[in-house]
XYZ file of C-alpha atoms in Angstrom:
485
model
C 29.381 76.186 99.034
C 27.801 78.647 96.591
C 31.023 79.414 94.742
C 31.713 77.227 91.687
C 28.214 75.684 91.738
C 26.362 77.942 89.290
C 25.424 76.691 85.835
C 27.887 78.966 83.957
C 30.737 77.985 86.283
C 29.990 74.276 86.049
C 29.823 74.479 82.254
C 33.085 76.408 82.075
C 34.983 74.030 84.330
C 33.602 70.884 82.722
C 34.870 72.238 79.384
C 38.238 72.631 81.062
C 37.945 69.063 82.288
C 37.006 67.948 78.761
C 40.243 69.409 77.432
C 42.290 67.639 80.108
C 40.651 64.292 79.386
C 41.027 64.633 75.619
C 44.711 65.521 75.951
C 45.227 62.539 78.257
C 43.363 59.859 76.318
C 43.306 60.668 72.594
C 47.061 60.537 71.897
C 48.520 58.512 74.794
C 52.129 58.491 73.567
C 52.308 62.163 72.615
C 53.880 63.129 75.941
C 56.588 61.263 77.866
C 55.406 58.675 80.339
C 57.261 60.636 83.009
C 58.996 64.004 83.112
C 61.808 62.809 85.302
C 62.716 65.003 88.259
C 64.870 63.973 91.202
C 63.222 63.458 94.577
C 64.910 66.499 96.201
C 63.981 68.770 93.277
C 60.353 67.667 93.259
C 60.052 67.904 97.034
C 61.458 71.426 96.969
C 59.032 72.433 94.220
C 55.841 70.943 95.657
C 56.207 70.645 99.421
C 53.992 73.112 101.326
C 54.287 72.931 105.129
C 51.063 74.821 105.877
C 47.542 74.736 104.418
C 46.517 77.781 102.353
C 44.538 80.316 104.384
C 43.173 82.213 101.401
C 41.724 80.558 98.333
C 43.109 81.291 94.877
C 39.972 80.243 93.010
C 39.200 77.076 91.127
C 40.685 78.358 87.871
C 44.138 78.893 89.370
C 43.873 75.698 91.415
C 43.225 73.718 88.235
C 46.146 75.456 86.581
C 48.368 74.330 89.457
C 47.033 70.796 89.066
C 48.124 70.814 85.428
C 51.561 72.368 85.940
C 52.541 70.926 89.324
C 50.728 67.616 89.725
C 49.773 66.205 86.323
C 53.009 67.306 84.674
C 55.033 65.585 87.406
C 53.018 62.367 87.518
C 53.457 59.014 85.823
C 51.123 58.713 82.847
C 49.569 55.295 83.359
C 47.555 55.582 80.110
C 50.725 55.306 78.032
C 52.061 52.371 75.984
C 55.239 52.233 78.046
C 53.598 51.783 81.445
C 54.320 48.239 82.695
C 55.359 48.940 86.271
C 52.361 47.873 88.348
C 49.713 45.162 88.177
C 47.368 47.878 87.016
C 47.514 50.177 84.022
C 45.566 53.242 83.004
C 41.899 53.469 83.881
C 39.628 53.364 80.834
C 37.619 56.493 80.077
C 34.192 54.886 80.731
C 35.474 53.676 84.097
C 36.725 57.167 84.942
C 33.264 58.469 84.086
C 31.782 55.865 86.412
C 34.091 56.882 89.246
C 33.270 60.559 88.713
C 29.534 59.863 88.727
C 29.859 57.757 91.876
C 31.755 60.610 93.538
C 29.067 63.065 92.457
C 26.325 60.909 93.982
C 28.399 60.600 97.180
C 26.044 58.128 98.794
C 27.098 55.518 101.306
C 26.191 51.961 100.417
C 25.877 50.936 104.054
C 22.091 50.928 103.847
C 19.521 50.447 101.128
C 17.631 53.556 102.201
C 20.726 55.744 101.636
C 21.672 54.157 98.284
C 18.766 52.095 96.958
C 19.772 51.728 93.302
C 23.484 51.428 94.096
C 22.814 48.609 96.574
C 21.058 46.536 93.927
C 23.744 47.317 91.334
C 26.552 46.205 93.664
C 24.797 42.937 94.496
C 24.346 42.354 90.754
C 27.886 43.239 89.685
C 29.436 41.100 92.430
C 27.358 38.187 91.179
C 28.487 38.910 87.597
C 32.125 38.911 88.687
C 31.684 35.538 90.384
C 30.120 34.143 87.222
C 32.987 35.451 85.066
C 35.450 33.658 87.355
C 33.545 30.392 86.994
C 32.325 30.183 90.578
C 29.224 28.239 91.605
C 25.717 29.634 90.970
C 24.609 31.740 93.926
C 28.095 33.116 94.546
C 28.403 36.810 95.284
C 30.022 39.299 97.595
C 30.989 42.892 98.223
C 33.178 45.563 96.657
C 36.097 46.897 98.678
C 38.903 49.469 98.295
C 41.669 46.994 97.484
C 42.542 43.311 97.744
C 44.823 43.889 100.730
C 41.642 44.624 102.668
C 39.887 41.787 100.852
C 42.544 39.263 101.870
C 42.358 40.475 105.459
C 38.578 40.188 105.632
C 38.692 36.744 104.011
C 41.019 35.493 106.740
C 38.794 37.056 109.406
C 35.925 35.034 107.921
C 38.139 31.943 108.091
C 39.089 32.637 111.705
C 35.508 33.165 112.850
C 34.270 30.026 111.103
C 37.152 27.744 111.980
C 38.192 28.864 115.476
C 35.318 28.542 117.919
C 34.347 31.703 119.827
C 37.297 33.700 118.471
C 35.004 36.582 117.512
C 33.653 36.774 121.065
C 36.628 35.870 123.237
C 39.566 36.920 121.093
C 42.595 35.060 119.863
C 43.315 32.603 122.642
C 44.090 30.025 119.943
C 47.856 30.288 120.192
C 48.219 27.212 117.994
C 46.311 28.616 115.000
C 48.280 28.906 111.748
C 47.732 30.012 108.140
C 49.535 28.343 105.244
C 50.625 30.151 102.073
C 53.572 30.242 99.721
C 56.744 32.138 100.507
C 55.794 34.331 97.530
C 52.263 35.231 98.661
C 51.387 38.920 98.668
C 52.595 40.744 101.777
C 48.996 41.580 102.672
C 48.634 37.986 103.892
C 51.385 38.499 106.476
C 49.798 41.812 107.447
C 46.411 40.117 107.840
C 47.845 37.447 110.115
C 49.488 40.173 112.180
C 46.343 42.326 112.337
C 44.284 39.368 113.532
C 46.587 39.092 116.522
C 48.043 35.737 115.540
C 51.604 36.955 115.173
C 53.629 36.577 112.008
C 55.149 33.289 113.126
C 51.662 31.863 112.727
C 52.086 32.188 108.966
C 53.614 28.933 107.737
C 55.247 29.295 104.331
C 55.314 26.519 101.758
C 58.163 25.799 99.342
C 57.784 26.857 95.702
C 59.092 26.055 92.225
C 61.063 28.321 89.872
C 57.924 30.402 89.208
C 57.193 30.754 92.947
C 54.203 28.387 92.742
C 53.380 26.158 95.704
C 54.788 22.635 95.620
C 51.789 20.541 96.585
C 53.947 17.866 98.238
C 55.384 20.442 100.620
C 51.912 21.902 101.237
C 50.677 18.485 102.380
C 53.826 17.926 104.429
C 53.509 21.307 106.162
C 49.906 20.547 107.157
C 50.977 17.217 108.638
C 53.913 18.848 110.429
C 51.656 21.509 111.947
C 49.243 18.858 113.196
C 52.108 16.805 114.642
C 53.270 19.914 116.525
C 49.806 20.389 118.029
C 48.959 23.376 115.854
C 45.650 24.122 114.161
C 46.035 24.914 110.443
C 42.712 26.691 109.936
C 43.262 28.456 106.610
C 45.350 28.407 103.453
C 45.872 31.025 100.755
C 46.231 30.021 97.112
C 47.600 32.848 94.995
C 46.312 32.942 91.438
C 48.557 35.387 89.619
C 51.612 35.774 91.827
C 52.911 39.303 92.284
C 56.451 38.614 91.103
C 56.002 35.907 88.477
C 52.304 35.825 87.577
C 52.295 32.129 88.498
C 49.402 30.098 89.873
C 49.313 27.941 92.966
C 47.737 24.496 92.345
C 44.339 25.445 93.730
C 42.468 22.262 92.792
C 44.931 20.081 94.697
C 45.046 22.562 97.581
C 41.246 22.523 97.743
C 41.237 18.742 98.081
C 43.684 18.886 100.991
C 41.850 21.772 102.662
C 38.619 19.797 102.497
C 40.337 16.750 103.985
C 41.820 18.718 106.884
C 38.845 21.058 107.446
C 40.678 24.229 106.422
C 39.300 27.422 104.890
C 40.712 27.993 101.398
C 41.085 31.585 100.253
C 41.974 32.316 96.617
C 43.878 35.554 96.120
C 43.019 36.082 92.450
C 43.598 39.834 92.620
C 45.664 39.694 89.434
C 45.112 36.217 88.067
C 41.332 36.506 87.997
C 41.707 38.004 84.550
C 42.920 34.641 83.258
C 39.378 33.339 83.761
C 38.449 35.425 80.713
C 40.914 33.556 78.475
C 41.203 30.134 76.870
C 43.772 29.193 79.545
C 41.214 29.388 82.344
C 40.927 25.614 82.790
C 44.694 25.193 82.907
C 45.303 27.708 85.671
C 41.976 28.478 87.382
C 40.327 25.056 87.643
C 39.433 24.583 91.300
C 38.524 28.179 92.103
C 34.923 27.022 92.451
C 36.025 25.083 95.559
C 37.470 28.162 97.295
C 35.632 29.464 100.351
C 36.534 33.083 99.553
C 38.051 34.827 96.525
C 39.461 38.307 95.901
C 39.612 39.818 92.395
C 40.770 43.319 91.420
C 38.779 45.083 88.715
C 41.502 47.750 88.547
C 43.859 45.289 86.878
C 42.742 43.472 83.722
C 39.395 45.323 83.631
C 40.995 48.803 83.933
C 38.739 50.263 86.598
C 40.293 53.136 88.583
C 42.326 52.210 91.646
C 41.200 50.643 93.892
C 38.280 48.414 92.968
C 38.160 44.920 94.450
C 35.430 42.353 94.870
C 35.484 39.823 97.729
C 33.436 36.786 96.760
C 32.152 33.571 98.295
C 29.965 30.666 97.150
C 27.936 31.605 100.230
C 27.973 35.416 100.367
C 25.990 35.421 103.608
C 29.148 34.221 105.331
C 30.200 37.887 105.250
C 26.979 38.894 106.981
C 27.516 36.205 109.612
C 31.018 37.552 110.235
C 30.564 41.328 110.174
C 26.857 41.933 110.907
C 27.000 45.097 113.077
C 24.647 46.062 115.883
C 23.921 49.703 115.058
C 20.225 50.595 115.507
C 20.940 54.220 114.535
C 21.783 52.928 111.057
C 20.177 49.538 110.524
C 16.488 49.148 111.328
C 14.629 45.931 112.094
C 11.421 47.409 110.688
C 13.086 47.828 107.302
C 14.381 44.282 106.800
C 15.359 43.439 103.232
C 16.525 40.275 101.526
C 18.324 39.448 98.303
C 19.548 42.344 96.187
C 18.024 44.918 98.551
C 19.927 43.745 101.638
C 21.924 46.448 103.412
C 25.537 46.037 102.290
C 26.724 47.412 105.616
C 25.833 44.031 107.122
C 28.419 42.355 104.885
C 31.466 44.460 105.750
C 33.120 46.221 108.695
C 33.099 49.432 106.639
C 30.469 51.998 107.575
C 31.010 54.651 104.927
C 31.033 52.614 101.717
C 31.778 53.986 98.249
C 30.015 52.954 95.060
C 33.039 51.021 93.748
C 30.847 48.822 91.562
C 29.666 51.677 89.323
C 32.792 51.911 87.106
C 32.626 48.143 86.539
C 28.895 48.277 85.832
C 29.379 51.102 83.320
C 32.205 49.268 81.531
C 30.310 45.977 81.343
C 27.233 47.775 80.047
C 29.250 49.801 77.521
C 31.559 47.057 76.256
C 29.995 43.731 77.246
C 31.850 40.821 78.841
C 32.813 39.320 75.450
C 34.848 42.437 74.695
C 36.827 41.926 77.920
C 37.390 38.288 77.005
C 38.800 39.410 73.657
C 41.045 41.986 75.322
C 42.336 39.422 77.813
C 43.107 36.980 75.017
C 45.050 39.627 73.089
C 47.226 40.147 76.159
C 48.159 36.462 76.131
C 48.956 36.629 72.416
C 51.185 39.628 73.091
C 52.814 37.757 75.992
C 53.605 34.809 73.719
C 55.014 37.056 70.979
C 57.197 39.039 73.367
C 58.417 35.866 75.070
C 59.451 34.462 71.689
C 61.261 37.700 70.811
C 63.219 37.586 74.069
C 64.162 33.941 73.537
C 65.483 34.809 70.091
C 67.983 37.339 71.444
C 71.105 35.809 73.027
C 71.709 38.699 75.417
C 68.363 38.165 77.185
C 67.482 35.406 79.633
C 63.987 34.503 80.853
C 63.505 33.808 84.548
C 60.800 31.186 83.873
C 58.217 30.218 81.282
C 55.493 32.845 81.818
C 52.017 31.699 82.805
C 50.224 35.047 82.651
C 51.114 38.602 81.540
C 53.958 39.004 84.050
C 57.263 38.653 82.242
C 60.621 38.545 84.017
C 63.913 38.503 82.129
C 67.380 39.987 82.383
C 70.114 41.388 80.190
C 73.331 39.390 79.887
C 76.570 40.898 78.513
C 77.574 39.274 75.244
C 80.819 37.775 76.583
C 79.129 36.583 79.795
C 82.000 37.704 82.040
C 80.340 39.258 85.103
C 79.773 38.056 88.634
C 76.287 37.687 90.137
C 76.378 40.951 92.099
C 77.501 42.933 89.049
C 74.791 41.383 86.895
C 72.137 42.189 89.484
C 73.245 45.814 89.688
C 73.380 46.040 85.904
C 69.647 45.276 85.648
C 68.862 48.043 88.138
C 71.053 50.536 86.268
C 69.460 49.735 82.900
C 65.997 50.127 84.350
C 66.837 53.474 85.956
C 68.301 54.834 82.720
C 65.141 53.939 80.804
C 62.885 55.270 83.559
C 64.703 58.609 83.495
C 64.246 58.810 79.713
C 60.456 58.847 80.097
C 60.047 56.216 77.368
C 58.917 53.323 79.536
C 58.419 52.322 83.140
C 58.856 48.728 84.253
C 60.203 47.277 87.465
C 62.980 45.059 88.745
C 62.521 42.200 91.159
C 64.445 39.496 92.967
C 63.696 35.854 92.201
C 65.635 33.485 94.404
C 68.617 35.850 94.629
C 68.742 36.977 90.997
C 67.568 40.393 89.772
C 65.300 40.521 86.728
C 63.277 43.106 84.850
C 59.583 42.640 85.631
C 57.080 43.754 82.997
C 53.318 43.672 83.594
C 51.734 43.268 80.163
C 48.043 44.020 80.728
C 48.323 47.539 79.281
C 46.199 47.385 76.086
C 48.279 50.166 74.503
C 51.496 48.132 74.538
C 51.959 46.003 71.413
C 54.918 44.452 69.619
C 55.258 47.702 67.657
C 56.276 49.387 70.916
C 57.926 46.361 72.531
C 60.523 45.677 69.829
C 62.103 49.165 70.098
C 62.060 48.805 73.890
C 64.000 45.531 73.697
C 66.503 47.254 71.413
C 66.833 50.117 73.926
C 67.392 47.701 76.823
C 70.099 45.909 74.854
C 71.722 49.180 73.807
C 71.744 50.628 77.326
C 72.983 47.295 78.661
C 75.894 47.266 76.226
C 76.815 50.878 77.064
C 76.679 50.281 80.807
C 78.708 47.087 80.489
C 81.370 48.949 78.511
C 81.435 51.712 81.126
C 81.872 49.178 83.926
C 84.798 47.555 82.158
C 86.405 50.900 81.380
C 86.467 51.605 85.107
């Protein structure tokens, strides 16, 4: 490993890295969001069946990164990026991720990562406080909320179903309740636990895909009448498709009454806790038994950076505490912020995911993030009003959080449902190919809508108004083309 590790080489390549970072961050809209290339063309250009036997040197490898990879990638730090529930990673967070990678320590044990262990305990506690959870809440950082949701339901299973950790899933009557719009990771978690997907009982929802509390109560009663054991429920705070919020306070009351574990999937919606609408949508999160929140969404940490929280963080230790004397030593017992994090998770190798969040909070302060979150809601309100003021656009619902779904309607209104659905897809693909913007389409109760995630701090009304004009223009052109045929 001597090559590329000398001082002159490191200085030369970090200058190269400086140039890349400056080009990427300083003028975000200078380059297209995407240099569109078809799948077959890109596969032909980049696919390499065999690994290289001879090295070409770091200089040429970096050149290939620029010309082949970066040039053919979506620029997430661009005003037009609204496709995912994450946007570009902020520069301080990228620095944090790079420094964590440089350190390359595992956070399984305090002895391997002493400072990092304390920092992760601290940052998890900070995240719980920002959400409004009870004092003493804390948890662990994980690579993604899909894993977080899975581990939360494993905690629920072990606590609610006697001896399941020791004897396996002989509880054939055990069920989990969630909305029919819950993230697909919940269904995967139920499957991975060995319950079978039919053990996931879905609850009816309103026009924004939020749980109807009357049906939630009725489904619990129905399960009990059928001899089943509803042991857990998932409340989604910030639904994937609509950004809506399940009624967590009312769900918490019912879960307490029926002795059910309540998990709050706040992967996206956790950011609302930083705004003045926290009490409207997040009240009740303090009653959840477990909570997931993604820092790679509203906080702009690099993918993936998730915290799994609990009012009693030692519930994770009770669930996952491994017996590995080659790693964990009785003679080196710690408590509090020096406890081995490997006791709190099934992961052995554990990255320092908390460092980017720590660096951002230290650099900016939590008040800055509150301000940024509030500006996103102001932008949401302004864009919603602009859409309502244009007769050829139709909202899918009144937005709760920065997830906005609407569709284009031809001016004369003469088009069947299937044609209208396909029209939205065509408009989106035309704009995607232009490299000006990237947003998604989704299905809500059989109707196709554009879906824009509005947490990107670079997107303002100055960029949004021209985009609305482009959508309307492309929609009119495509409608005319359809009628000409």
